[in-house]
């Protein structure tokens, strides 16, 4: 594994060790929100890199991010501090080969993370896998992650281009100060192969297929095993078996094996001033969780605790229009539809299901007056819905929200070699509909003495399930602002310092939180050298 990791590292370094920027493009992924969002959208379908005019660049960044506050998911840390190094870039050589890639190393610290001894944090109230360990007592974590992504698009003939893209991720997570103390190691490898074919002067078709494999180990230790008793239900490890259901684990360890397949089809229309990229993606995964991490026969179903099979289908349309050489418009429309069902082997059937759907549209505008003076602004809107159902706990949650996300940036010259680019972003979330059904209320209100499992489930509902539904169905406002300080050197090395702060609040009184007006703060500082 070590030799394989070093091979991937060397391969990716060769991809991001790029040359200097082209002068015929105004898109700069280092100091523009417009271009940063564009790169993020292109990374979903790497074959589309060939249809854009993003200048060749290499950028290396040292960054620090933080967020803290009580307006959060019950399975998210009270405070997250993250710092790391990242290098990314894009380069076209004289033979027409387009290289792209990034390498990142990060160190992350969690403060007071409850109910989640897993490898992942929830997003929009949904865990990427519904089967994980949990305890109500919070603890601090120390994590590190290494991510290597690299690829190229190779012209095979005048009409055909070949894509090869690989991504490798390794992370370790440790709860460091209080029992229980999980030690999590996870490896992921994805390989993506694709082709594009030029049908005519303005028309291209694209297709790609990818396969991913993930292996994870999670072992939980106690400094004092005598405390690992059901009576100590705040630290006694429970299986979180899907949304609101809890059970006793077979052992305080588990092993995971995930496989994922993706199939992509696309079409691109391109003229001198207009590019439209339409792409459709189907994704299916099989996520197996084992009873313990000592399993030898990984295909023996008697060793399975549960499986989760998420599926998704998405359609994306991305357009770029060049009004003049110094004015560009970007527009995008997308739809994402996903669902997942679990199978709990001890119960012999499905106990949990989740559905997530989203429709998004956005437009951005980039206008240059000179090299250092420009406007960068945009607006996007998204309507999204999440539904979760737990058959065993007879609980379901459904919420639909509408997000508005405007941003604006103004860059101006301070001197011949320095420019300031202050910016402002916001997200306004409006709840359109919500429904919460809890069929086990009377059971949790009338718990028999010494029923410690019921005590744990009661606390899980009062600290996670009920507050989460209120959180994700509440009207909210998130404001953030900051500035880029850009310095151009005489030797083609450009330095950019980014400072940003954000503040998130609920626009209504909250009843399931310890405070009626919870909030969350975020901050970012990064120093980037591009060349």
Coordinates of C-alpha atoms in Angstrom, one line a residue:
X1 CA 0.0 0.0 0.0
X2 CA 2.8 2.4 0.8
X3 CA 4.5 1.9 -2.6
X4 CA 1.1 2.3 -4.3
X5 CA 0.5 5.6 -2.4
X6 CA 3.9 6.9 -3.5
X7 CA 3.2 5.9 -7.1
X8 CA 0.0 7.9 -7.1
X9 CA 1.7 10.8 -5.4
X10 CA 4.4 11.0 -8.0
X11 CA 1.8 10.6 -10.8
X12 CA -0.2 13.5 -9.5
X13 CA 2.8 15.7 -8.8
X14 CA 3.7 15.3 -12.5
X15 CA 0.2 16.5 -13.3
X16 CA 0.1 19.6 -11.2
X17 CA 3.7 20.7 -11.8
X18 CA 2.5 23.1 -14.5
X19 CA 3.8 26.0 -16.3
X20 CA 2.9 29.7 -16.5
X21 CA -0.6 31.1 -17.3
X22 CA -1.9 31.8 -20.7
X23 CA -2.6 35.5 -21.4
X24 CA -5.6 34.9 -23.7
X25 CA -8.1 34.1 -20.9
X26 CA -9.6 36.3 -18.2
X27 CA -10.7 33.3 -16.1
X28 CA -8.5 33.0 -13.0
X29 CA -9.3 30.3 -10.5
X30 CA -7.1 31.8 -7.8
X31 CA -8.8 35.2 -7.4
X32 CA -12.3 35.0 -8.9
X33 CA -15.4 33.4 -7.6
X34 CA -16.6 33.1 -11.2
X35 CA -13.6 30.8 -12.2
X36 CA -13.5 29.0 -8.8
X37 CA -17.1 27.9 -9.2
X38 CA -16.4 27.0 -12.9
X39 CA -13.5 24.7 -11.9
X40 CA -15.7 23.0 -9.3
X41 CA -18.5 22.4 -11.8
X42 CA -16.0 21.1 -14.4
X43 CA -14.5 18.6 -11.9
X44 CA -17.8 16.7 -11.9
X45 CA -17.3 15.9 -15.5
X46 CA -13.6 16.1 -16.3
X47 CA -14.0 15.7 -20.1
X48 CA -15.4 19.2 -20.1
X49 CA -12.1 20.8 -19.2
X50 CA -11.2 20.7 -22.9
X51 CA -14.1 23.0 -23.8
X52 CA -13.1 25.9 -21.6
X53 CA -10.6 28.7 -21.8
X54 CA -9.3 28.6 -18.2
X55 CA -5.8 29.8 -18.2
X56 CA -3.0 27.3 -17.4
X57 CA -2.1 27.6 -13.8
X58 CA -0.5 26.0 -10.7
X59 CA -1.6 27.3 -7.3
X60 CA -0.3 26.2 -3.9
X61 CA -2.2 27.3 -0.8
X62 CA -1.7 27.2 2.9
X63 CA -5.1 27.6 4.6
X64 CA -6.9 27.7 8.0
X65 CA -10.7 27.2 8.3
X66 CA -12.8 27.3 11.4
X67 CA -16.5 27.1 12.3
X68 CA -18.2 27.2 15.7
X69 CA -21.6 27.5 17.2
X70 CA -24.8 25.7 18.2
X71 CA -26.8 26.2 15.0
X72 CA -25.8 22.7 13.7
X73 CA -26.8 19.1 13.2
X74 CA -26.7 17.1 16.5
X75 CA -24.0 14.9 14.9
X76 CA -21.7 17.7 14.0
X77 CA -18.9 19.1 16.2
X78 CA -19.5 22.2 18.2
X79 CA -16.2 23.6 16.7
X80 CA -14.2 22.5 13.7
X81 CA -10.7 23.7 13.0
X82 CA -9.0 22.7 9.8
X83 CA -5.7 23.6 8.3
X84 CA -3.7 22.2 5.5
X85 CA -1.8 22.5 2.2
X86 CA -3.3 22.2 -1.3
X87 CA -1.8 22.4 -4.8
X88 CA -3.9 22.3 -7.9
X89 CA -3.5 23.2 -11.5
X90 CA -4.3 22.8 -15.2
X91 CA -1.9 22.7 -18.1
X92 CA -2.0 22.1 -21.9
X93 CA 1.2 21.0 -23.5
X94 CA 2.4 21.6 -27.1
X95 CA 1.0 18.2 -28.3
X96 CA -2.5 19.1 -27.1
X97 CA -2.6 16.9 -23.9
X98 CA -4.5 18.6 -21.1
X99 CA -3.4 17.7 -17.6
X100 CA -5.3 18.5 -14.4
X101 CA -5.0 17.5 -10.8
X102 CA -4.7 18.5 -7.2
X103 CA -3.0 17.2 -4.0
X104 CA -4.1 18.1 -0.5
X105 CA -3.0 17.3 3.0
X106 CA -5.2 18.5 5.9
X107 CA -5.3 18.3 9.7
X108 CA -8.6 18.7 11.4
X109 CA -9.8 19.0 15.0
X110 CA -13.3 18.5 16.3
X111 CA -14.5 19.8 19.6
X112 CA -17.5 18.2 21.5
X113 CA -18.7 15.8 18.8
X114 CA -21.7 13.8 20.0
X115 CA -23.7 10.9 18.7
X116 CA -21.3 10.2 15.8
X117 CA -18.3 7.8 16.0
X118 CA -18.4 7.4 12.3
X119 CA -16.0 8.3 9.4
X120 CA -18.3 11.1 8.1
X121 CA -20.4 14.1 9.1
X122 CA -24.0 14.5 8.0
X123 CA -25.1 16.7 5.1
X124 CA -28.6 18.2 5.0
X125 CA -29.5 15.9 7.9
X126 CA -28.5 12.7 6.1
X127 CA -25.5 10.5 6.9
X128 CA -23.8 9.1 3.8
X129 CA -24.2 5.7 5.5
X130 CA -27.0 5.2 8.0
X131 CA -25.1 2.5 10.0
X132 CA -22.6 3.9 12.5
X133 CA -21.5 3.8 16.1
X134 CA -22.7 6.6 18.5
X135 CA -22.7 7.7 22.1
X136 CA -24.3 10.8 23.7
X137 CA -21.2 11.9 25.5
X138 CA -19.2 14.4 23.5
X139 CA -15.5 14.3 22.8
X140 CA -12.7 15.9 20.9
X141 CA -11.1 14.4 17.8
X142 CA -7.9 14.7 15.9
X143 CA -8.0 13.8 12.1
X144 CA -5.8 13.9 9.1
X145 CA -6.6 13.4 5.4
X146 CA -4.5 12.9 2.3
X147 CA -6.1 13.4 -1.1
X148 CA -4.5 12.9 -4.5
X149 CA -6.4 13.5 -7.8
X150 CA -4.9 13.6 -11.2
X151 CA -5.9 13.1 -14.8
X152 CA -5.3 13.9 -18.4
X153 CA -7.2 14.3 -21.7
X154 CA -5.2 12.8 -24.6
X155 CA -5.9 13.5 -28.3
X156 CA -6.0 10.1 -29.9
X157 CA -7.0 11.5 -33.3
X158 CA -8.4 14.7 -34.7
X159 CA -11.9 13.7 -33.5
X160 CA -11.3 11.4 -30.5
X161 CA -10.0 12.3 -27.1
X162 CA -9.3 9.9 -24.2
X163 CA -9.8 10.7 -20.5
X164 CA -8.0 9.0 -17.6
X165 CA -8.6 10.3 -14.1
X166 CA -7.7 8.7 -10.7
X167 CA -8.5 9.8 -7.2
X168 CA -7.0 8.3 -4.0
X169 CA -8.1 9.3 -0.5
X170 CA -6.7 8.2 2.8
X171 CA -7.8 9.5 6.2
X172 CA -7.4 8.6 9.9
X173 CA -9.7 9.9 12.6
X174 CA -9.3 9.5 16.4
X175 CA -11.3 10.6 19.4
X176 CA -8.5 11.6 21.7
X177 CA -9.6 12.6 25.2
X178 CA -12.7 10.6 26.5
X179 CA -14.0 7.1 26.4
X180 CA -15.1 5.6 24.1
X181 CA -12.1 6.2 21.7
X182 CA -12.6 5.2 18.1
X183 CA -9.7 4.7 15.7
X184 CA -10.9 5.0 12.1
X185 CA -8.9 4.3 8.9
X186 CA -10.4 4.6 5.5
X187 CA -9.0 4.2 2.0
X188 CA -10.8 5.1 -1.3
X189 CA -9.7 4.7 -4.9
X190 CA -11.7 5.9 -7.9
X191 CA -10.7 5.3 -11.6
X192 CA -12.5 7.1 -14.4
X193 CA -12.2 6.4 -18.1
X194 CA -13.8 8.4 -20.8
X195 CA -14.0 9.4 -24.5
X196 CA -15.2 12.4 -26.4
X197 CA -15.9 12.4 -30.1
X198 CA -16.2 15.4 -32.4
X199 CA -19.3 14.8 -34.5
X200 CA -19.0 18.0 -36.5
X201 CA -17.3 21.4 -36.2
X202 CA -19.6 22.5 -33.3
X203 CA -20.8 19.3 -31.9
X204 CA -19.2 16.8 -29.5
X205 CA -20.5 13.7 -27.6
X206 CA -18.9 12.4 -24.4
X207 CA -19.1 9.2 -22.4
X208 CA -17.3 8.0 -19.3
X209 CA -17.4 5.2 -16.8
X210 CA -15.9 5.0 -13.3
X211 CA -15.4 2.5 -10.6
X212 CA -14.7 3.2 -7.0
X213 CA -13.7 1.0 -4.0
X214 CA -13.6 2.0 -0.4
X215 CA -12.3 0.0 2.6
X216 CA -12.7 1.2 6.2
X217 CA -11.9 0.0 9.7
X218 CA -13.4 1.3 12.9
X219 CA -12.2 0.0 16.2
X220 CA -13.4 1.5 19.5
X221 CA -11.3 1.2 22.7
X222 CA -11.8 2.1 26.3
X223 CA -9.2 3.3 28.8
X224 CA -11.3 1.6 31.4
X225 CA -13.3 -1.4 30.0
X226 CA -15.2 -1.7 33.3
X227 CA -17.1 1.5 32.3
X228 CA -18.4 0.0 29.0
X229 CA -21.7 -1.1 30.6
X230 CA -25.3 -0.5 29.5
X231 CA -26.0 1.3 32.8
X232 CA -23.5 4.0 31.7
X233 CA -25.7 4.7 28.7
X234 CA -24.0 8.0 27.9
X235 CA -20.8 6.2 26.9
X236 CA -22.0 2.6 26.2
X237 CA -21.6 2.2 22.4
X238 CA -24.7 1.8 20.3
X239 CA -25.3 0.9 16.7
X240 CA -27.1 3.7 15.0
X241 CA -29.1 1.4 12.7
X242 CA -30.8 3.9 10.4
X243 CA -32.2 7.4 11.3
X244 CA -33.7 6.9 14.8
X245 CA -33.1 3.2 15.5
X246 CA -30.5 2.1 18.0
X247 CA -29.3 -1.4 18.9
X248 CA -26.5 -3.1 20.8
X249 CA -23.3 -3.9 18.8
X250 CA -21.9 -7.4 18.4
X251 CA -18.5 -6.0 19.0
X252 CA -17.0 -2.5 19.4
X253 CA -15.5 -2.7 15.9
X254 CA -16.7 -2.8 12.4
X255 CA -15.4 -3.0 8.9
X256 CA -16.8 -1.4 5.7
X257 CA -16.6 -2.3 2.1
X258 CA -18.1 0.1 -0.5
X259 CA -18.2 -0.3 -4.3
X260 CA -19.5 2.3 -6.6
X261 CA -20.2 2.5 -10.4
X262 CA -20.8 5.6 -12.4
X263 CA -21.9 6.0 -16.0
X264 CA -21.9 9.4 -17.8
X265 CA -23.2 10.6 -21.2
X266 CA -22.9 14.1 -22.5
X267 CA -23.1 16.5 -25.4
X268 CA -21.3 19.8 -26.0
X269 CA -22.1 22.5 -28.5
X270 CA -19.3 25.0 -29.0
X271 CA -18.8 28.1 -31.2
X272 CA -16.2 30.9 -30.9
X273 CA -18.3 32.7 -28.3
X274 CA -20.8 30.2 -26.9
X275 CA -20.2 26.8 -25.2
X276 CA -23.0 24.6 -23.8
X277 CA -22.2 21.4 -22.0
X278 CA -25.0 19.0 -21.2
X279 CA -24.2 15.9 -19.0
X280 CA -26.2 13.1 -17.4
X281 CA -24.8 10.9 -14.7
X282 CA -26.1 7.7 -13.1
X283 CA -24.4 6.4 -9.9
X284 CA -25.1 3.3 -7.9
X285 CA -23.3 2.0 -4.8
X286 CA -23.3 -1.0 -2.5
X287 CA -22.2 -0.2 1.0
X288 CA -21.6 -3.2 3.3
X289 CA -21.1 -2.8 7.0
X290 CA -19.7 -5.9 8.8
X291 CA -20.4 -7.1 12.4
X292 CA -16.7 -6.5 13.4
X293 CA -13.3 -5.7 11.9
X294 CA -12.0 -9.3 12.2
X295 CA -14.1 -10.7 9.3
X296 CA -12.1 -13.1 7.0
X297 CA -14.7 -14.2 4.6
X298 CA -16.1 -10.9 3.3
X299 CA -18.7 -12.6 1.1
X300 CA -20.3 -14.6 3.9
X301 CA -23.6 -12.8 4.6
X302 CA -23.6 -14.1 8.2
X303 CA -20.8 -11.6 8.8
X304 CA -23.0 -8.7 7.5
X305 CA -24.6 -6.2 9.9
X306 CA -26.4 -4.2 7.2
X307 CA -26.1 -2.9 3.7
X308 CA -27.1 0.4 2.2
X309 CA -27.6 0.9 -1.6
X310 CA -27.9 4.5 -2.7
X311 CA -28.7 5.4 -6.3
X312 CA -28.7 8.8 -8.0
X313 CA -29.3 10.3 -11.3
X314 CA -28.4 13.9 -12.2
X315 CA -28.6 16.2 -15.2
X316 CA -26.4 19.3 -15.6
X317 CA -26.3 22.0 -18.2
X318 CA -23.4 24.5 -18.0
X319 CA -23.0 27.4 -20.4
X320 CA -20.4 30.0 -21.1
X321 CA -21.0 33.0 -23.3
X322 CA -18.3 35.5 -24.3
X323 CA -19.9 38.9 -24.8
X324 CA -16.6 40.5 -25.5
X325 CA -13.0 39.4 -24.8
X326 CA -13.4 41.1 -21.4
X327 CA -17.0 40.2 -20.5
X328 CA -18.3 36.7 -19.9
X329 CA -21.5 35.1 -18.6
X330 CA -21.8 31.7 -17.0
X331 CA -25.1 29.9 -16.6
X332 CA -26.1 26.5 -15.2
X333 CA -29.2 24.4 -14.6
X334 CA -29.1 21.1 -12.8
X335 CA -31.3 18.4 -11.3
X336 CA -30.1 15.8 -8.8
X337 CA -32.3 12.9 -7.7
X338 CA -31.1 10.3 -5.2
X339 CA -32.5 7.6 -3.0
X340 CA -31.2 4.9 -0.7
X341 CA -32.5 1.8 1.1
X342 CA -30.9 -0.3 3.8
X343 CA -31.2 -4.0 4.6
X344 CA -30.7 -4.9 8.2
X345 CA -29.7 -8.6 8.2
X346 CA -30.7 -9.3 11.8
X347 CA -34.2 -8.1 11.0
X348 CA -34.3 -9.7 7.6
X349 CA -35.6 -6.6 5.8
X350 CA -35.5 -2.9 4.9
X351 CA -35.8 -0.6 7.9
X352 CA -34.6 2.8 6.6
X353 CA -34.9 4.8 3.4
X354 CA -33.9 8.3 2.3
X355 CA -34.6 10.5 -0.7
X356 CA -32.9 13.7 -1.7
X357 CA -34.0 15.8 -4.7
X358 CA -32.7 19.2 -5.8
X359 CA -33.2 21.6 -8.7
X360 CA -30.7 24.5 -9.2
X361 CA -30.2 27.4 -11.6
X362 CA -27.6 30.1 -11.5
X363 CA -26.0 32.8 -13.6
X364 CA -22.7 34.7 -13.1
X365 CA -21.1 37.7 -14.8
X366 CA -17.5 38.7 -15.1
X367 CA -16.5 42.1 -16.5
X368 CA -12.9 43.4 -16.8
X369 CA -11.9 47.0 -17.2
X370 CA -8.2 46.1 -17.0
X371 CA -6.0 43.3 -15.6
X372 CA -6.6 44.3 -12.0
X373 CA -10.0 46.0 -12.2
X374 CA -13.1 43.9 -12.6
X375 CA -16.6 43.0 -11.4
X376 CA -17.6 39.4 -10.5
X377 CA -21.2 38.8 -9.5
X378 CA -23.8 36.1 -9.6
X379 CA -27.0 34.7 -8.3
X380 CA -28.2 31.1 -7.9
X381 CA -31.4 29.6 -6.6
X382 CA -32.0 26.0 -5.4
X383 CA -35.1 24.2 -4.3
X384 CA -34.4 21.0 -2.5
X385 CA -36.2 18.3 -0.5
X386 CA -35.1 15.6 1.9
X387 CA -37.2 12.7 3.2
X388 CA -36.1 10.0 5.7
X389 CA -38.2 7.1 7.0
X390 CA -37.5 4.7 9.8
X391 CA -39.9 1.8 9.8
X392 CA -38.7 0.4 13.2
X393 CA -38.9 3.6 15.1
X394 CA -42.0 4.6 13.1
X395 CA -40.5 8.0 12.5
X396 CA -40.3 10.1 9.3
X397 CA -39.1 13.6 8.4
X398 CA -39.7 15.6 5.3
X399 CA -38.6 19.2 4.5
X400 CA -38.5 21.3 1.3
X401 CA -36.5 24.5 1.2
X402 CA -35.7 27.3 -1.3
X403 CA -32.3 28.8 -1.2
X404 CA -31.2 32.2 -2.8
X405 CA -27.4 32.7 -3.0
X406 CA -26.2 36.0 -4.4
X407 CA -22.5 37.2 -4.4
X408 CA -20.6 40.2 -5.6
X409 CA -16.9 41.0 -5.9
X410 CA -15.2 44.2 -6.9
X411 CA -11.5 44.2 -7.7
X412 CA -9.5 47.4 -7.9
X413 CA -5.8 48.4 -8.2
X414 CA -4.0 49.7 -5.1
X415 CA -0.6 50.0 -6.9
X416 CA 1.1 48.7 -10.0
X417 CA 1.7 45.3 -8.3
X418 CA -1.2 45.1 -5.8
X419 CA -5.0 44.7 -6.1
X420 CA -7.8 44.4 -3.5
X421 CA -10.9 42.3 -4.3
X422 CA -13.5 42.6 -1.5
X423 CA -16.5 40.3 -1.8
X424 CA -19.8 39.6 -0.2
X425 CA -21.9 36.4 -0.2
X426 CA -25.2 35.4 1.3
X427 CA -27.6 32.5 1.5
X428 CA -31.3 33.1 2.3
X429 CA -33.1 29.8 3.1
X430 CA -36.9 29.8 3.1
X431 CA -38.8 26.7 4.2
X432 CA -41.7 25.8 1.8
X433 CA -43.0 22.6 3.5
X434 CA -42.2 20.3 6.3
X435 CA -43.7 17.2 8.0
X436 CA -42.5 15.3 11.0
X437 CA -44.1 12.1 12.3
X438 CA -43.0 10.3 15.4
X439 CA -44.8 7.1 16.3
X440 CA -42.8 6.2 19.4
X441 CA -43.5 9.3 21.5
X442 CA -45.4 7.4 24.2
X443 CA -42.7 4.7 24.4
X444 CA -40.0 7.3 25.1
X445 CA -42.2 9.1 27.6
X446 CA -42.9 6.0 29.6
X447 CA -39.6 4.2 30.1
X448 CA -39.3 1.4 32.6
X449 CA -36.6 1.5 35.2
X450 CA -33.2 0.1 34.1
X451 CA -34.3 0.2 30.4
X452 CA -31.0 1.8 29.5
X453 CA -31.4 1.2 25.8
X454 CA -34.6 3.3 25.9
X455 CA -32.9 6.0 27.8
X456 CA -30.2 6.2 25.1
X457 CA -32.9 6.4 22.3
X458 CA -34.8 9.1 24.2
X459 CA -31.7 11.2 24.4
X460 CA -30.9 10.6 20.7
X461 CA -34.4 11.9 19.8
X462 CA -34.2 14.9 22.1
X463 CA -30.6 15.9 21.0
X464 CA -30.6 14.8 17.3
X465 CA -33.8 13.7 15.6
X466 CA -36.1 16.5 16.9
X467 CA -33.7 19.4 16.8
X468 CA -32.5 18.3 13.3
X469 CA -35.9 18.5 11.8
X470 CA -36.4 22.0 13.3
X471 CA -32.9 23.0 12.0
X472 CA -33.5 21.9 8.4
X473 CA -37.0 23.2 8.2
X474 CA -36.2 26.6 9.6
X475 CA -35.8 29.9 7.7
X476 CA -32.1 30.9 7.9
X477 CA -29.7 33.6 6.8
X478 CA -26.0 33.1 6.2
X479 CA -23.9 36.1 5.5
X480 CA -20.2 36.1 4.7
X481 CA -17.7 38.6 3.4
X482 CA -14.0 39.1 3.0
X483 CA -11.3 40.2 0.6
X484 CA -8.5 38.9 -1.7
X485 CA -5.2 40.8 -1.5
X486 CA -3.4 40.0 -4.7
X487 CA 0.3 40.8 -5.3
X488 CA 2.0 40.4 -8.7
X489 CA 5.7 39.8 -8.7
X490 CA 8.2 40.4 -11.4
X491 CA 9.1 36.7 -11.8
X492 CA 5.6 35.4 -12.7
X493 CA 4.9 34.5 -9.1
X494 CA 1.6 35.9 -7.9
X495 CA 0.6 35.9 -4.2
X496 CA -3.0 36.0 -3.0
X497 CA -4.1 36.4 0.6
X498 CA -7.8 35.6 1.3
X499 CA -9.6 36.6 4.5
X500 CA -13.3 35.6 5.0
X501 CA -15.8 35.5 7.9
X502 CA -19.3 34.3 8.0
X503 CA -22.3 34.3 10.4
X504 CA -25.4 32.0 10.2
X505 CA -28.6 32.6 12.1
X506 CA -32.2 31.2 12.2
X507 CA -34.9 33.7 11.3
X508 CA -37.2 32.4 13.9
X509 CA -37.2 31.2 17.4
X510 CA -36.0 27.7 17.9
X511 CA -37.6 25.5 20.5
X512 CA -35.6 22.2 20.4
X513 CA -32.2 23.9 20.9
X514 CA -30.7 24.9 24.2
X515 CA -30.9 28.6 23.0
X516 CA -33.9 30.1 21.3
X517 CA -31.6 32.0 18.9
X518 CA -28.7 29.7 18.0
X519 CA -26.0 30.8 15.6
X520 CA -22.8 29.7 13.9
X521 CA -19.6 31.5 13.0
X522 CA -17.1 30.6 10.3
X523 CA -13.8 32.0 9.3
X524 CA -11.1 31.4 6.6
X525 CA -7.6 32.6 6.0
X526 CA -5.5 31.3 3.1
X527 CA -2.2 32.2 1.4
X528 CA -1.9 31.1 -2.2
X529 CA 1.1 31.3 -4.6
X530 CA 0.3 30.9 -8.3
X531 CA 2.8 30.5 -11.1

